[in-house]
GROMACS .gro file of C-alpha atoms in nm:
model
  147
    1UNK     CA    1  -9.992   2.350  -5.378
    2UNK     CA    2  -9.877   2.702  -5.404
    3UNK     CA    3  -9.770   2.985  -5.171
    4UNK     CA    4  -9.450   3.125  -5.022
    5UNK     CA    5  -9.177   2.867  -5.059
    6UNK     CA    6  -9.372   2.626  -5.268
    7UNK     CA    7  -9.379   2.575  -5.645
    8UNK     CA    8  -9.588   2.374  -5.863
    9UNK     CA    9  -9.486   2.005  -5.855
   10UNK     CA   10  -9.447   2.008  -6.240
   11UNK     CA   11  -9.180   2.281  -6.220
   12UNK     CA   12  -9.002   2.163  -5.908
   13UNK     CA   13  -8.628   2.164  -6.007
   14UNK     CA   14  -8.550   1.833  -5.841
   15UNK     CA   15  -8.846   1.650  -5.979
   16UNK     CA   16  -8.751   1.466  -6.292
   17UNK     CA   17  -8.931   1.208  -6.502
   18UNK     CA   18  -8.796   0.873  -6.383
   19UNK     CA   19  -8.722   0.634  -6.678
   20UNK     CA   20  -8.851   0.290  -6.575
   21UNK     CA   21  -8.602  -0.002  -6.566
   22UNK     CA   22  -8.642  -0.277  -6.818
   23UNK     CA   23  -8.895  -0.531  -6.696
   24UNK     CA   24  -9.008  -0.890  -6.775
   25UNK     CA   25  -9.215  -1.185  -6.678
   26UNK     CA   26  -8.967  -1.471  -6.729
   27UNK     CA   27  -8.870  -1.737  -6.473
   28UNK     CA   28  -8.532  -1.682  -6.309
   29UNK     CA   29  -8.329  -1.913  -6.083
   30UNK     CA   30  -8.098  -1.708  -5.853
   31UNK     CA   31  -7.824  -1.888  -5.688
   32UNK     CA   32  -7.579  -1.745  -5.431
   33UNK     CA   33  -7.448  -1.896  -5.097
   34UNK     CA   34  -7.524  -1.566  -4.922
   35UNK     CA   35  -7.890  -1.574  -4.810
   36UNK     CA   36  -7.906  -1.188  -4.792
   37UNK     CA   37  -7.790  -1.164  -5.152
   38UNK     CA   38  -8.050  -1.414  -5.262
   39UNK     CA   39  -8.329  -1.226  -5.072
   40UNK     CA   40  -8.221  -0.890  -5.209
   41UNK     CA   41  -8.194  -1.020  -5.568
   42UNK     CA   42  -8.523  -1.209  -5.544
   43UNK     CA   43  -8.715  -0.886  -5.414
   44UNK     CA   44  -8.558  -0.675  -5.683
   45UNK     CA   45  -8.637  -0.914  -5.970
   46UNK     CA   46  -8.991  -0.966  -5.842
   47UNK     CA   47  -9.035  -0.594  -5.839
   48UNK     CA   48  -8.932  -0.591  -6.205
   49UNK     CA   49  -9.201  -0.851  -6.278
   50UNK     CA   50  -9.004  -1.174  -6.296
   51UNK     CA   51  -9.094  -1.497  -6.136
   52UNK     CA   52  -8.803  -1.596  -5.908
   53UNK     CA   53  -8.675  -1.897  -5.735
   54UNK     CA   54  -8.386  -1.817  -5.499
   55UNK     CA   55  -8.161  -2.076  -5.364
   56UNK     CA   56  -7.846  -2.077  -5.140
   57UNK     CA   57  -7.714  -2.422  -5.215
   58UNK     CA   58  -7.561  -2.463  -5.566
   59UNK     CA   59  -7.569  -2.831  -5.559
   60UNK     CA   60  -7.939  -2.840  -5.479
   61UNK     CA   61  -8.008  -2.563  -5.728
   62UNK     CA   62  -7.841  -2.772  -5.998
   63UNK     CA   63  -8.053  -3.068  -5.904
   64UNK     CA   64  -8.362  -2.851  -5.923
   65UNK     CA   65  -8.267  -2.737  -6.274
   66UNK     CA   66  -8.191  -3.082  -6.391
   67UNK     CA   67  -8.529  -3.197  -6.258
   68UNK     CA   68  -8.722  -2.935  -6.458
   69UNK     CA   69  -8.490  -2.768  -6.705
   70UNK     CA   70  -8.791  -2.601  -6.891
   71UNK     CA   71  -8.902  -2.438  -6.566
   72UNK     CA   72  -8.654  -2.157  -6.602
   73UNK     CA   73  -8.577  -1.898  -6.867
   74UNK     CA   74  -8.243  -1.771  -6.695
   75UNK     CA   75  -8.019  -1.851  -6.416
   76UNK     CA   76  -7.824  -1.573  -6.228
   77UNK     CA   77  -7.548  -1.709  -6.002
   78UNK     CA   78  -7.259  -1.610  -5.794
   79UNK     CA   79  -6.912  -1.744  -5.897
   80UNK     CA   80  -6.766  -1.822  -5.555
   81UNK     CA   81  -6.984  -2.079  -5.373
   82UNK     CA   82  -6.895  -2.392  -5.165
   83UNK     CA   83  -6.915  -2.730  -5.317
   84UNK     CA   84  -6.990  -2.601  -5.664
   85UNK     CA   85  -6.851  -2.284  -5.810
   86UNK     CA   86  -7.054  -2.079  -6.065
   87UNK     CA   87  -6.851  -2.173  -6.364
   88UNK     CA   88  -6.885  -2.546  -6.277
   89UNK     CA   89  -7.250  -2.502  -6.233
   90UNK     CA   90  -7.284  -2.316  -6.563
   91UNK     CA   91  -7.111  -2.599  -6.739
   92UNK     CA   92  -7.350  -2.856  -6.603
   93UNK     CA   93  -7.652  -2.627  -6.684
   94UNK     CA   94  -7.524  -2.583  -7.044
   95UNK     CA   95  -7.474  -2.968  -7.064
   96UNK     CA   96  -7.836  -3.008  -6.980
   97UNK     CA   97  -7.974  -2.722  -7.190
   98UNK     CA   98  -7.709  -2.608  -7.454
   99UNK     CA   99  -7.740  -2.228  -7.520
  100UNK     CA  100  -7.935  -2.173  -7.203
  101UNK     CA  101  -7.886  -1.813  -7.074
  102UNK     CA  102  -7.669  -1.782  -6.768
  103UNK     CA  103  -7.553  -1.460  -6.595
  104UNK     CA  104  -7.256  -1.480  -6.349
  105UNK     CA  105  -7.232  -1.227  -6.073
  106UNK     CA  106  -6.918  -1.193  -5.862
  107UNK     CA  107  -6.761  -0.959  -5.625
  108UNK     CA  108  -6.414  -1.100  -5.662
  109UNK     CA  109  -6.272  -1.398  -5.842
  110UNK     CA  110  -5.909  -1.501  -5.928
  111UNK     CA  111  -6.023  -1.816  -6.102
  112UNK     CA  112  -6.247  -1.677  -6.370
  113UNK     CA  113  -6.254  -1.346  -6.572
  114UNK     CA  114  -6.509  -1.226  -6.813
  115UNK     CA  115  -6.351  -1.364  -7.134
  116UNK     CA  116  -6.318  -1.717  -6.980
  117UNK     CA  117  -6.686  -1.696  -6.860
  118UNK     CA  118  -6.807  -1.597  -7.209
  119UNK     CA  119  -6.597  -1.875  -7.360
  120UNK     CA  120  -6.784  -2.124  -7.141
  121UNK     CA  121  -7.114  -2.005  -7.274
  122UNK     CA  122  -7.208  -1.774  -6.997
  123UNK     CA  123  -7.391  -1.495  -7.157
  124UNK     CA  124  -7.303  -1.208  -6.915
  125UNK     CA  125  -7.044  -1.142  -6.638
  126UNK     CA  126  -7.133  -0.881  -6.386
  127UNK     CA  127  -6.910  -0.751  -6.104
  128UNK     CA  128  -7.070  -0.676  -5.759
  129UNK     CA  129  -7.180  -0.433  -5.659
  130UNK     CA  130  -7.394  -0.351  -5.954
  131UNK     CA  131  -7.686  -0.103  -6.004
  132UNK     CA  132  -8.046  -0.195  -6.056
  133UNK     CA  133  -8.013  -0.045  -6.404
  134UNK     CA  134  -7.715  -0.271  -6.484
  135UNK     CA  135  -7.868  -0.588  -6.381
  136UNK     CA  136  -8.213  -0.497  -6.539
  137UNK     CA  137  -8.055  -0.409  -6.866
  138UNK     CA  138  -7.823  -0.716  -6.866
  139UNK     CA  139  -8.128  -0.949  -6.805
  140UNK     CA  140  -8.312  -0.798  -7.103
  141UNK     CA  141  -8.017  -0.819  -7.327
  142UNK     CA  142  -7.932  -1.185  -7.232
  143UNK     CA  143  -8.289  -1.286  -7.275
  144UNK     CA  144  -8.341  -1.144  -7.620
  145UNK     CA  145  -7.999  -1.252  -7.761
  146UNK     CA  146  -8.008  -1.552  -7.972
  147UNK     CA  147  -7.708  -1.777  -7.966
   0.00000   0.00000   0.00000
């Protein structure tokens, strides 16, 4: 479109080439006791191409993982959850499948910091809130890293 006040879309100063976020098709288990967090993360990851199972009960999520440990390629979980904290769940996951990729997301924790999480075998520790770019890049990095 051209005319007074219009410019060619290719030359519009606010129009930039958007760099796409890293994508994948792996199967991800998302666990957070906040249903809205699970819904938001599930929608985001599905938009990036992943197949996602979202759960709000850590104990049930761990049972699901143990029933079919090969059904998932990655677990993303919150640290602070009732009945089973993220670090405890990660220990159990890694007992079932040593070296399995786990990302721990948290808004605040006094009980666990990043060095402690990594020492447990958790592959990445992300503080909430995080950006789409941060989580997308972290997922790809964790999934391609061999331990």
